[in-house]
């Protein structure tokens, strides 16, 4: 008997996949005898060794998520007193000075911001409106770097807090910087 004939006896094809045929009664008896002589492979160590099942405690630990990482503390407080916060949200903030960084590069904008804040502080002004612009998809370079710039040690001692501007003062493209008195 050739190989092609024996293969057709052992398997059927179903949509191109090979399927095993069912064993006849004589073959089942032979298979049961063979199966009794075979023991599962058990090696205590090394390649091919079965891994021990995890204990309930190990399994529970695998399912536990690590605690969320604590957020890095911000260097500037973003909260205002209650009355000032209400005024800020309603756009009723009295603006003492305004600086527009819109058409500036990063190299021009940072020194301009620093000098405007220092000048406003020297003149006892309380609130500076800084217009950064929104940028593409609210991810403009000036808008993104603004918080780092006001956290600079040169001007940080002058700043009490900051907040995003009300829509009538520029919305997401502007910031209020509240100075210490």
mmCIF file of C-alpha atoms in Angstrom:
data_model
loop_
_atom_site.group_PDB
_atom_site.id
_atom_site.type_symbol
_atom_site.label_atom_id
_atom_site.label_comp_id
_atom_site.label_asym_id
_atom_site.label_seq_id
_atom_site.Cartn_x
_atom_site.Cartn_y
_atom_site.Cartn_z
ATOM 1 C CA UNK A 1 0.000 0.000 0.000
ATOM 2 C CA UNK A 2 1.437 3.405 -0.900
ATOM 3 C CA UNK A 3 1.592 6.505 1.328
ATOM 4 C CA UNK A 4 -1.278 8.304 -0.416
ATOM 5 C CA UNK A 5 -3.624 5.383 0.129
ATOM 6 C CA UNK A 6 -2.690 5.032 3.809
ATOM 7 C CA UNK A 7 -3.186 8.772 4.374
ATOM 8 C CA UNK A 8 -6.673 8.613 2.910
ATOM 9 C CA UNK A 9 -7.465 5.740 5.293
ATOM 10 C CA UNK A 10 -6.300 7.721 8.351
ATOM 11 C CA UNK A 11 -7.662 11.189 7.666
ATOM 12 C CA UNK A 12 -10.399 13.055 5.918
ATOM 13 C CA UNK A 13 -10.071 16.508 4.482
ATOM 14 C CA UNK A 14 -12.509 19.251 5.344
ATOM 15 C CA UNK A 15 -11.895 22.516 3.490
ATOM 16 C CA UNK A 16 -8.227 21.674 3.081
ATOM 17 C CA UNK A 17 -7.678 20.777 6.763
ATOM 18 C CA UNK A 18 -6.785 17.271 7.881
ATOM 19 C CA UNK A 19 -9.131 15.658 10.394
ATOM 20 C CA UNK A 20 -8.407 12.458 12.311
ATOM 21 C CA UNK A 21 -10.817 9.592 11.808
ATOM 22 C CA UNK A 22 -12.455 7.749 14.691
ATOM 23 C CA UNK A 23 -10.768 4.613 15.998
ATOM 24 C CA UNK A 24 -12.421 1.270 15.453
ATOM 25 C CA UNK A 25 -13.096 -1.100 18.423
ATOM 26 C CA UNK A 26 -9.913 -3.136 17.827
ATOM 27 C CA UNK A 27 -7.818 -0.006 17.563
ATOM 28 C CA UNK A 28 -9.317 1.393 20.774
ATOM 29 C CA UNK A 29 -8.198 -1.710 22.699
ATOM 30 C CA UNK A 30 -4.671 -1.395 21.320
ATOM 31 C CA UNK A 31 -4.575 2.325 22.152
ATOM 32 C CA UNK A 32 -5.716 1.715 25.743
ATOM 33 C CA UNK A 33 -2.936 -0.867 26.250
ATOM 34 C CA UNK A 34 -0.339 1.557 24.861
ATOM 35 C CA UNK A 35 -1.672 4.441 26.949
ATOM 36 C CA UNK A 36 -1.292 2.381 30.173
ATOM 37 C CA UNK A 37 2.415 1.885 29.506
ATOM 38 C CA UNK A 38 3.165 5.596 29.148
ATOM 39 C CA UNK A 39 3.757 7.823 32.172
ATOM 40 C CA UNK A 40 3.722 11.638 31.979
ATOM 41 C CA UNK A 41 7.157 13.193 31.794
ATOM 42 C CA UNK A 42 8.073 14.523 35.224
ATOM 43 C CA UNK A 43 11.425 16.074 35.820
ATOM 44 C CA UNK A 44 12.020 17.789 39.124
ATOM 45 C CA UNK A 45 14.478 20.310 37.656
ATOM 46 C CA UNK A 46 15.812 21.553 34.351
ATOM 47 C CA UNK A 47 14.407 21.714 30.874
ATOM 48 C CA UNK A 48 11.025 20.073 30.514
ATOM 49 C CA UNK A 49 10.212 20.161 34.228
ATOM 50 C CA UNK A 50 6.630 20.971 35.093
ATOM 51 C CA UNK A 51 6.152 24.285 36.862
ATOM 52 C CA UNK A 52 4.414 24.042 40.228
ATOM 53 C CA UNK A 53 0.968 25.570 40.405
ATOM 54 C CA UNK A 54 0.889 28.947 42.143
ATOM 55 C CA UNK A 55 -0.611 29.104 45.613
ATOM 56 C CA UNK A 56 -3.766 31.121 46.230
ATOM 57 C CA UNK A 57 -1.684 33.941 47.676
ATOM 58 C CA UNK A 58 0.676 33.999 44.665
ATOM 59 C CA UNK A 59 -2.297 34.004 42.315
ATOM 60 C CA UNK A 60 -3.930 36.887 44.194
ATOM 61 C CA UNK A 61 -0.652 38.833 44.036
ATOM 62 C CA UNK A 62 -0.487 38.296 40.277
ATOM 63 C CA UNK A 63 -3.910 39.884 39.889
ATOM 64 C CA UNK A 64 -3.188 42.870 42.128
ATOM 65 C CA UNK A 65 -2.238 46.057 40.380
ATOM 66 C CA UNK A 66 0.567 48.109 41.853
ATOM 67 C CA UNK A 67 -0.623 51.202 43.720
ATOM 68 C CA UNK A 68 -0.835 54.259 41.496
ATOM 69 C CA UNK A 69 2.298 56.369 41.515
ATOM 70 C CA UNK A 70 1.933 59.568 43.475
ATOM 71 C CA UNK A 71 1.772 62.567 41.161
ATOM 72 C CA UNK A 72 4.815 64.799 41.267
ATOM 73 C CA UNK A 73 4.113 67.852 43.402
ATOM 74 C CA UNK A 74 3.675 71.021 41.425
ATOM 75 C CA UNK A 75 6.081 73.766 42.263
ATOM 76 C CA UNK A 76 3.388 76.434 42.050
ATOM 77 C CA UNK A 77 0.076 76.330 43.884
ATOM 78 C CA UNK A 78 -2.742 76.499 41.392
ATOM 79 C CA UNK A 79 -5.509 77.128 43.902
ATOM 80 C CA UNK A 80 -6.663 80.585 44.838
ATOM 81 C CA UNK A 81 -8.726 81.725 47.780
ATOM 82 C CA UNK A 82 -12.440 81.077 47.340
ATOM 83 C CA UNK A 83 -13.426 84.605 46.325
ATOM 84 C CA UNK A 84 -10.540 84.979 43.891
ATOM 85 C CA UNK A 85 -11.319 81.565 42.416
ATOM 86 C CA UNK A 86 -14.949 82.563 41.771
ATOM 87 C CA UNK A 87 -13.839 85.799 40.140
ATOM 88 C CA UNK A 88 -11.350 83.923 37.983
ATOM 89 C CA UNK A 89 -13.938 81.401 36.771
ATOM 90 C CA UNK A 90 -16.391 84.201 35.940
ATOM 91 C CA UNK A 91 -13.783 86.324 34.165
ATOM 92 C CA UNK A 92 -14.120 89.185 36.681
ATOM 93 C CA UNK A 93 -10.398 89.424 37.332
ATOM 94 C CA UNK A 94 -8.889 92.919 37.290
ATOM 95 C CA UNK A 95 -5.903 92.689 34.946
ATOM 96 C CA UNK A 96 -3.075 95.093 35.751
ATOM 97 C CA UNK A 97 -0.744 94.135 32.908
ATOM 98 C CA UNK A 98 -1.017 92.126 29.701
ATOM 99 C CA UNK A 99 1.771 90.509 27.705
ATOM 100 C CA UNK A 100 1.193 88.870 24.338
ATOM 101 C CA UNK A 101 3.738 86.168 23.472
ATOM 102 C CA UNK A 102 1.833 85.139 20.330
ATOM 103 C CA UNK A 103 4.294 86.014 17.592
ATOM 104 C CA UNK A 104 7.444 85.280 19.564
ATOM 105 C CA UNK A 105 9.830 82.363 19.424
ATOM 106 C CA UNK A 106 10.705 80.424 22.593
ATOM 107 C CA UNK A 107 14.000 82.289 22.815
ATOM 108 C CA UNK A 108 12.181 85.648 22.715
ATOM 109 C CA UNK A 109 9.143 84.683 24.791
ATOM 110 C CA UNK A 110 10.841 83.475 27.966
ATOM 111 C CA UNK A 111 12.896 86.638 28.629
ATOM 112 C CA UNK A 112 9.899 88.803 27.694
ATOM 113 C CA UNK A 113 7.717 86.927 30.186
ATOM 114 C CA UNK A 114 10.338 87.180 32.929
ATOM 115 C CA UNK A 115 10.858 90.916 32.435
ATOM 116 C CA UNK A 116 7.078 91.595 32.325
ATOM 117 C CA UNK A 117 6.527 89.725 35.601
ATOM 118 C CA UNK A 118 9.472 91.447 37.308
ATOM 119 C CA UNK A 119 8.279 94.860 36.053
ATOM 120 C CA UNK A 120 4.700 94.186 37.242
ATOM 121 C CA UNK A 121 5.970 93.068 40.652
ATOM 122 C CA UNK A 122 8.125 96.190 41.001
ATOM 123 C CA UNK A 123 5.060 98.343 40.236
ATOM 124 C CA UNK A 124 2.973 96.475 42.874
ATOM 125 C CA UNK A 125 0.643 95.063 40.208
ATOM 126 C CA UNK A 126 -1.339 92.016 41.250
ATOM 127 C CA UNK A 127 -2.449 90.231 38.055
ATOM 128 C CA UNK A 128 -0.700 89.730 34.717
ATOM 129 C CA UNK A 129 -2.542 88.288 31.725
ATOM 130 C CA UNK A 130 -0.127 86.226 29.617
ATOM 131 C CA UNK A 131 -1.372 85.370 26.115
ATOM 132 C CA UNK A 132 0.487 82.332 24.780
ATOM 133 C CA UNK A 133 -1.908 81.286 22.038
ATOM 134 C CA UNK A 134 -3.435 77.848 21.758
ATOM 135 C CA UNK A 135 -1.159 76.291 19.184
ATOM 136 C CA UNK A 136 -2.063 73.374 16.995
ATOM 137 C CA UNK A 137 -4.502 71.021 18.801
ATOM 138 C CA UNK A 138 -3.953 72.934 22.079
ATOM 139 C CA UNK A 139 -0.334 71.805 22.095
ATOM 140 C CA UNK A 140 1.503 75.012 21.230
ATOM 141 C CA UNK A 141 5.136 75.358 22.229
ATOM 142 C CA UNK A 142 4.613 78.554 24.235
ATOM 143 C CA UNK A 143 1.512 77.190 25.958
ATOM 144 C CA UNK A 144 3.272 73.935 26.796
ATOM 145 C CA UNK A 145 6.380 75.648 28.230
ATOM 146 C CA UNK A 146 4.562 78.408 30.125
ATOM 147 C CA UNK A 147 4.354 76.527 33.453
ATOM 148 C CA UNK A 148 8.050 75.623 33.311
ATOM 149 C CA UNK A 149 8.942 79.242 32.607
ATOM 150 C CA UNK A 150 7.031 80.622 35.584
ATOM 151 C CA UNK A 151 8.558 77.913 37.786
ATOM 152 C CA UNK A 152 12.001 79.360 37.080
ATOM 153 C CA UNK A 153 13.833 80.243 40.336
ATOM 154 C CA UNK A 154 14.384 83.841 39.142
ATOM 155 C CA UNK A 155 10.692 84.737 39.139
ATOM 156 C CA UNK A 156 9.119 81.974 41.233
ATOM 157 C CA UNK A 157 9.315 83.965 44.509
ATOM 158 C CA UNK A 158 7.231 86.741 42.916
ATOM 159 C CA UNK A 159 4.318 84.502 41.878
ATOM 160 C CA UNK A 160 1.464 83.581 44.215
ATOM 161 C CA UNK A 161 -0.450 81.367 41.762
ATOM 162 C CA UNK A 162 -1.693 81.060 38.194
ATOM 163 C CA UNK A 163 -4.862 79.976 36.424
ATOM 164 C CA UNK A 164 -6.125 79.508 32.917
ATOM 165 C CA UNK A 165 -7.839 82.647 31.635
ATOM 166 C CA UNK A 166 -11.576 83.065 31.192
ATOM 167 C CA UNK A 167 -12.897 82.800 27.644
ATOM 168 C CA UNK A 168 -13.334 86.597 27.407
ATOM 169 C CA UNK A 169 -9.637 87.055 28.199
ATOM 170 C CA UNK A 170 -8.332 84.404 25.810
ATOM 171 C CA UNK A 171 -9.542 81.100 27.284
ATOM 172 C CA UNK A 172 -7.169 78.181 26.775
ATOM 173 C CA UNK A 173 -4.709 80.419 24.944
ATOM 174 C CA UNK A 174 -4.057 82.705 27.939
ATOM 175 C CA UNK A 175 -3.119 82.528 31.618
ATOM 176 C CA UNK A 176 -3.621 84.724 34.676
ATOM 177 C CA UNK A 177 -0.470 85.061 36.783
ATOM 178 C CA UNK A 178 -1.241 86.348 40.265
ATOM 179 C CA UNK A 179 1.694 88.082 41.939
ATOM 180 C CA UNK A 180 2.478 88.292 45.630
ATOM 181 C CA UNK A 181 1.839 91.686 47.151
#
